[in-house]
mmCIF file of N, CA and C in Angstrom:
data_model
loop_
_atom_site.group_PDB
_atom_site.id
_atom_site.type_symbol
_atom_site.label_atom_id
_atom_site.label_comp_id
_atom_site.label_asym_id
_atom_site.label_seq_id
_atom_site.Cartn_x
_atom_site.Cartn_y
_atom_site.Cartn_z
ATOM 1 N N UNK F 1 82.944 66.403 27.085
ATOM 2 C CA UNK F 1 81.979 66.025 28.197
ATOM 3 C C UNK F 1 81.961 64.502 28.386
ATOM 4 N N UNK F 2 81.399 63.997 29.168
ATOM 5 C CA UNK F 2 80.655 62.903 29.485
ATOM 6 C C UNK F 2 79.913 61.744 28.763
ATOM 7 N N UNK F 3 79.470 60.531 28.533
ATOM 8 C CA UNK F 3 78.712 59.806 27.688
ATOM 9 C C UNK F 3 77.357 60.705 27.826
ATOM 10 N N UNK F 4 76.804 61.062 29.011
ATOM 11 C CA UNK F 4 75.537 61.226 29.060
ATOM 12 C C UNK F 4 75.521 62.818 28.926
ATOM 13 N N UNK F 5 76.499 63.489 28.319
ATOM 14 C CA UNK F 5 76.126 64.782 27.133
ATOM 15 C C UNK F 5 75.661 64.570 26.022
ATOM 16 N N UNK F 6 76.376 62.898 25.629
ATOM 17 C CA UNK F 6 75.934 62.530 24.001
ATOM 18 C C UNK F 6 74.516 61.509 24.108
ATOM 19 N N UNK F 7 74.575 60.525 25.032
ATOM 20 C CA UNK F 7 73.415 59.288 24.677
ATOM 21 C C UNK F 7 72.656 59.578 26.147
ATOM 22 N N UNK F 8 71.437 59.081 25.269
ATOM 23 C CA UNK F 8 70.503 59.025 26.534
ATOM 24 C C UNK F 8 70.405 57.614 27.420
ATOM 25 N N UNK F 9 70.651 57.428 28.756
ATOM 26 C CA UNK F 9 71.371 56.220 29.649
ATOM 27 C C UNK F 9 71.005 55.342 28.844
ATOM 28 N N UNK F 10 69.565 54.914 27.835
ATOM 29 C CA UNK F 10 69.058 54.167 27.887
ATOM 30 C C UNK F 10 69.962 53.392 26.508
ATOM 31 N N UNK F 11 70.775 54.238 26.380
ATOM 32 C CA UNK F 11 71.403 53.657 24.757
ATOM 33 C C UNK F 11 73.200 53.777 25.198
ATOM 34 N N UNK F 12 73.444 53.481 26.541
ATOM 35 C CA UNK F 12 74.245 53.704 26.850
ATOM 36 C C UNK F 12 74.895 52.639 28.100
ATOM 37 N N UNK F 13 76.339 51.844 28.246
ATOM 38 C CA UNK F 13 76.782 50.768 29.235
ATOM 39 C C UNK F 13 77.258 52.122 30.337
ATOM 40 N N UNK F 14 76.584 52.916 31.017
ATOM 41 C CA UNK F 14 77.709 53.518 32.046
ATOM 42 C C UNK F 14 78.061 52.950 32.410
ATOM 43 N N UNK F 15 79.209 52.852 33.466
ATOM 44 C CA UNK F 15 79.578 52.802 34.180
ATOM 45 C C UNK F 15 80.614 53.487 35.539
ATOM 46 N N UNK F 16 80.485 52.758 36.367
ATOM 47 C CA UNK F 16 80.633 53.696 37.476
ATOM 48 C C UNK F 16 81.878 54.222 37.923
ATOM 49 N N UNK F 17 82.130 55.517 38.519
ATOM 50 C CA UNK F 17 83.846 55.858 38.416
ATOM 51 C C UNK F 17 83.609 57.042 39.670
ATOM 52 N N UNK F 18 84.837 57.341 39.958
ATOM 53 C CA UNK F 18 84.810 58.082 40.685
ATOM 54 C C UNK F 18 85.720 59.396 39.863
ATOM 55 N N UNK F 19 85.686 60.486 40.841
ATOM 56 C CA UNK F 19 86.454 62.239 39.632
ATOM 57 C C UNK F 19 87.499 61.919 41.001
ATOM 58 N N UNK F 20 88.569 62.253 40.669
ATOM 59 C CA UNK F 20 90.113 62.442 41.319
ATOM 60 C C UNK F 20 90.453 63.616 39.927
ATOM 61 N N UNK F 21 91.461 64.767 41.206
ATOM 62 C CA UNK F 21 92.101 65.445 40.015
ATOM 63 C C UNK F 21 93.285 65.004 38.840
ATOM 64 N N UNK F 22 93.079 66.002 38.191
ATOM 65 C CA UNK F 22 93.736 65.186 36.838
ATOM 66 C C UNK F 22 95.910 65.485 37.664
ATOM 67 N N UNK F 23 96.517 64.324 37.033
ATOM 68 C CA UNK F 23 97.673 64.421 37.244
ATOM 69 C C UNK F 23 98.061 65.716 36.780
ATOM 70 N N UNK F 24 99.353 66.217 36.900
ATOM 71 C CA UNK F 24 100.014 67.324 36.225
ATOM 72 C C UNK F 24 100.288 66.874 34.805
ATOM 73 N N UNK F 25 100.993 65.651 34.246
ATOM 74 C CA UNK F 25 100.502 65.536 32.962
ATOM 75 C C UNK F 25 99.872 65.406 32.058
ATOM 76 N N UNK F 26 98.474 66.131 32.682
ATOM 77 C CA UNK F 26 96.649 65.527 31.591
ATOM 78 C C UNK F 26 96.474 66.769 32.065
ATOM 79 N N UNK F 27 96.222 67.866 31.103
ATOM 80 C CA UNK F 27 95.901 69.041 32.104
ATOM 81 C C UNK F 27 96.884 70.110 32.378
ATOM 82 N N UNK F 28 97.943 69.957 32.750
ATOM 83 C CA UNK F 28 98.745 70.549 34.034
ATOM 84 C C UNK F 28 97.935 70.259 35.147
ATOM 85 N N UNK F 29 97.107 69.459 35.596
ATOM 86 C CA UNK F 29 96.975 69.022 36.953
ATOM 87 C C UNK F 29 96.038 69.728 37.043
ATOM 88 N N UNK F 30 95.145 70.813 36.268
ATOM 89 C CA UNK F 30 93.853 71.331 36.120
ATOM 90 C C UNK F 30 92.601 70.329 35.532
ATOM 91 N N UNK F 31 91.526 70.739 36.919
ATOM 92 C CA UNK F 31 90.110 69.120 36.850
ATOM 93 C C UNK F 31 90.675 69.011 37.293
ATOM 94 N N UNK F 32 89.374 67.656 36.443
ATOM 95 C CA UNK F 32 89.182 66.359 37.311
ATOM 96 C C UNK F 32 89.303 65.440 35.950
ATOM 97 N N UNK F 33 89.252 64.381 36.814
ATOM 98 C CA UNK F 33 89.101 62.914 35.684
ATOM 99 C C UNK F 33 88.670 61.823 36.074
ATOM 100 N N UNK F 34 87.356 61.188 35.284
ATOM 101 C CA UNK F 34 87.256 60.010 35.918
ATOM 102 C C UNK F 34 87.836 58.899 35.861
ATOM 103 N N UNK F 35 87.714 57.784 37.077
ATOM 104 C CA UNK F 35 88.504 56.463 36.958
ATOM 105 C C UNK F 35 87.577 55.694 37.044
ATOM 106 N N UNK F 36 87.411 55.037 36.388
ATOM 107 C CA UNK F 36 86.338 53.962 36.034
ATOM 108 C C UNK F 36 86.336 52.909 37.428
ATOM 109 N N UNK F 37 85.501 52.339 37.624
ATOM 110 C CA UNK F 37 85.493 50.901 38.720
ATOM 111 C C UNK F 37 85.764 49.769 37.544
ATOM 112 N N UNK F 38 86.936 48.995 37.854
ATOM 113 C CA UNK F 38 86.919 47.953 37.223
ATOM 114 C C UNK F 38 85.997 47.082 37.628
ATOM 115 N N UNK F 39 85.400 46.949 38.826
ATOM 116 C CA UNK F 39 84.047 45.915 39.481
ATOM 117 C C UNK F 39 82.928 46.143 38.122
ATOM 118 N N UNK F 40 82.828 47.365 38.235
ATOM 119 C CA UNK F 40 81.695 47.684 37.270
ATOM 120 C C UNK F 40 81.724 47.465 36.140
ATOM 121 N N UNK F 41 83.137 47.890 35.078
ATOM 122 C CA UNK F 41 83.299 47.488 33.413
ATOM 123 C C UNK F 41 83.301 45.798 33.414
ATOM 124 N N UNK F 42 83.784 44.984 34.648
ATOM 125 C CA UNK F 42 83.490 43.055 34.654
ATOM 126 C C UNK F 42 81.562 43.006 34.510
ATOM 127 N N UNK F 43 81.010 43.545 35.176
ATOM 128 C CA UNK F 43 79.720 43.333 35.461
ATOM 129 C C UNK F 43 79.132 43.721 34.353
ATOM 130 N N UNK F 44 79.308 45.210 33.615
ATOM 131 C CA UNK F 44 79.013 45.655 32.202
ATOM 132 C C UNK F 44 79.532 44.854 30.711
ATOM 133 N N UNK F 45 80.330 44.289 30.882
ATOM 134 C CA UNK F 45 80.926 43.180 30.756
ATOM 135 C C UNK F 45 80.158 41.755 30.197
ATOM 136 N N UNK F 46 80.061 41.179 31.731
ATOM 137 C CA UNK F 46 79.383 40.195 31.557
ATOM 138 C C UNK F 46 77.302 40.333 31.702
ATOM 139 N N UNK F 47 77.180 41.478 31.493
ATOM 140 C CA UNK F 47 75.781 41.817 31.114
ATOM 141 C C UNK F 47 75.770 42.328 29.819
ATOM 142 N N UNK F 48 76.921 42.214 29.109
ATOM 143 C CA UNK F 48 76.370 42.768 27.162
ATOM 144 C C UNK F 48 76.740 41.556 26.484
ATOM 145 N N UNK F 49 78.234 40.609 27.590
ATOM 146 C CA UNK F 49 77.729 39.043 26.747
ATOM 147 C C UNK F 49 76.446 38.012 27.290
ATOM 148 N N UNK F 50 75.650 38.464 28.472
ATOM 149 C CA UNK F 50 74.452 37.755 28.452
ATOM 150 C C UNK F 50 73.640 38.336 27.697
ATOM 151 N N UNK F 51 73.763 39.297 27.199
ATOM 152 C CA UNK F 51 72.363 39.888 27.176
ATOM 153 C C UNK F 51 72.427 40.526 25.446
ATOM 154 N N UNK F 52 72.978 39.918 24.209
ATOM 155 C CA UNK F 52 72.984 40.512 23.188
ATOM 156 C C UNK F 52 71.885 41.175 22.472
ATOM 157 N N UNK F 53 70.841 40.710 22.289
ATOM 158 C CA UNK F 53 69.769 41.767 21.952
ATOM 159 C C UNK F 53 69.473 42.825 22.288
ATOM 160 N N UNK F 54 69.669 43.392 24.133
ATOM 161 C CA UNK F 54 69.991 44.734 24.096
ATOM 162 C C UNK F 54 71.179 45.186 23.434
ATOM 163 N N UNK F 55 72.012 44.541 23.697
ATOM 164 C CA UNK F 55 73.468 45.252 23.170
ATOM 165 C C UNK F 55 72.567 45.723 21.771
ATOM 166 N N UNK F 56 72.101 44.969 20.972
ATOM 167 C CA UNK F 56 72.390 45.401 19.709
ATOM 168 C C UNK F 56 70.931 46.450 19.552
ATOM 169 N N UNK F 57 69.956 46.442 20.861
ATOM 170 C CA UNK F 57 69.139 47.814 20.983
ATOM 171 C C UNK F 57 69.614 48.801 21.592
ATOM 172 N N UNK F 58 70.382 48.918 22.011
ATOM 173 C CA UNK F 58 71.080 49.938 22.657
ATOM 174 C C UNK F 58 72.156 50.620 21.471
ATOM 175 N N UNK F 59 72.589 50.004 20.645
ATOM 176 C CA UNK F 59 73.654 50.006 19.798
ATOM 177 C C UNK F 59 72.593 51.162 18.235
ATOM 178 N N UNK F 60 71.479 50.495 18.483
ATOM 179 C CA UNK F 60 69.840 51.488 17.355
ATOM 180 C C UNK F 60 70.017 52.731 18.204
ATOM 181 N N UNK F 61 70.150 52.754 19.611
ATOM 182 C CA UNK F 61 69.473 53.807 19.865
ATOM 183 C C UNK F 61 70.231 54.907 20.098
ATOM 184 N N UNK F 62 71.783 54.317 20.417
ATOM 185 C CA UNK F 62 73.281 55.189 19.732
ATOM 186 C C UNK F 62 73.455 55.577 18.996
ATOM 187 N N UNK F 63 73.203 54.942 17.589
ATOM 188 C CA UNK F 63 73.326 55.083 16.630
ATOM 189 C C UNK F 63 72.236 56.481 16.170
ATOM 190 N N UNK F 64 70.833 56.430 16.943
ATOM 191 C CA UNK F 64 69.887 57.235 16.166
ATOM 192 C C UNK F 64 70.238 58.727 17.049
ATOM 193 N N UNK F 65 70.270 58.416 18.491
ATOM 194 C CA UNK F 65 71.176 59.744 18.777
ATOM 195 C C UNK F 65 72.132 60.701 18.815
ATOM 196 N N UNK F 66 73.159 59.761 17.703
ATOM 197 C CA UNK F 66 74.687 59.910 17.180
ATOM 198 C C UNK F 66 74.171 61.518 15.863
ATOM 199 N N UNK F 67 72.753 60.839 15.200
ATOM 200 C CA UNK F 67 72.380 61.822 13.575
ATOM 201 C C UNK F 67 71.679 63.135 14.920
ATOM 202 N N UNK F 68 71.966 63.586 15.628
ATOM 203 C CA UNK F 68 71.865 64.594 16.173
ATOM 204 C C UNK F 68 72.986 65.517 16.172
ATOM 205 N N UNK F 69 74.207 64.866 16.321
ATOM 206 C CA UNK F 69 75.405 65.945 16.036
ATOM 207 C C UNK F 69 75.887 66.177 14.778
ATOM 208 N N UNK F 70 75.941 67.310 14.506
ATOM 209 C CA UNK F 70 76.896 67.332 13.055
ATOM 210 C C UNK F 70 78.017 68.215 13.701
ATOM 211 N N UNK F 71 78.883 68.387 12.346
ATOM 212 C CA UNK F 71 80.099 69.194 12.801
ATOM 213 C C UNK F 71 79.679 70.087 13.092
ATOM 214 N N UNK F 72 78.712 71.040 12.735
ATOM 215 C CA UNK F 72 78.739 72.231 13.468
ATOM 216 C C UNK F 72 78.077 72.246 15.403
ATOM 217 N N UNK F 73 78.071 71.332 15.759
ATOM 218 C CA UNK F 73 77.110 71.005 16.748
ATOM 219 C C UNK F 73 78.304 70.443 17.305
ATOM 220 N N UNK F 74 78.944 69.899 17.129
ATOM 221 C CA UNK F 74 80.248 69.372 18.038
ATOM 222 C C UNK F 74 80.940 70.595 17.805
ATOM 223 N N UNK F 75 81.110 70.628 17.028
ATOM 224 C CA UNK F 75 82.553 72.757 16.654
ATOM 225 C C UNK F 75 81.800 73.697 17.777
ATOM 226 N N UNK F 76 80.270 73.533 17.854
ATOM 227 C CA UNK F 76 79.999 74.508 19.017
ATOM 228 C C UNK F 76 80.385 74.353 20.151
ATOM 229 N N UNK F 77 79.740 72.593 20.592
ATOM 230 C CA UNK F 77 80.248 72.235 22.114
ATOM 231 C C UNK F 77 81.283 72.962 22.257
ATOM 232 N N UNK F 78 82.217 72.600 21.264
ATOM 233 C CA UNK F 78 83.819 72.707 21.559
ATOM 234 C C UNK F 78 84.205 74.014 22.215
ATOM 235 N N UNK F 79 83.668 74.357 21.275
ATOM 236 C CA UNK F 79 84.330 76.048 21.813
ATOM 237 C C UNK F 79 83.823 76.682 22.850
ATOM 238 N N UNK F 80 82.412 76.467 23.273
ATOM 239 C CA UNK F 80 82.067 76.798 24.070
ATOM 240 C C UNK F 80 82.712 76.027 25.366
ATOM 241 N N UNK F 81 83.097 75.078 25.121
ATOM 242 C CA UNK F 81 84.193 73.965 26.841
ATOM 243 C C UNK F 81 85.801 74.929 26.448
ATOM 244 N N UNK F 82 86.216 75.334 24.977
ATOM 245 C CA UNK F 82 86.981 76.145 25.454
ATOM 246 C C UNK F 82 87.618 77.177 26.161
ATOM 247 N N UNK F 83 86.104 77.912 25.521
ATOM 248 C CA UNK F 83 85.865 79.402 26.528
ATOM 249 C C UNK F 83 85.777 79.439 28.124
ATOM 250 N N UNK F 84 85.123 77.778 28.877
ATOM 251 C CA UNK F 84 85.370 77.843 29.951
ATOM 252 C C UNK F 84 86.255 77.478 30.496
ATOM 253 N N UNK F 85 87.224 76.937 29.675
ATOM 254 C CA UNK F 85 88.992 76.468 30.604
ATOM 255 C C UNK F 85 89.661 77.691 30.382
ATOM 256 N N UNK F 86 89.330 79.118 29.795
ATOM 257 C CA UNK F 86 90.033 80.365 29.789
ATOM 258 C C UNK F 86 89.437 81.464 30.445
#
């Protein structure tokens, strides 16, 4: 899944992206893959450089959100993903 599946938006640095069909050497061309906007990556990097306390705050929120995921819950998500692929 995408970062939004695991973290609230206020705990992450979302980057604009577009979805395109996967190449044949990735998942045999089935499905879609995100391609990040390089300009937006640069914008987020500049934001992080200029807002170090905000980066620390979001890092703490990400850490707290990660506590909700155990090997069991991740295994369940992986299993459901596998079922959806076949």
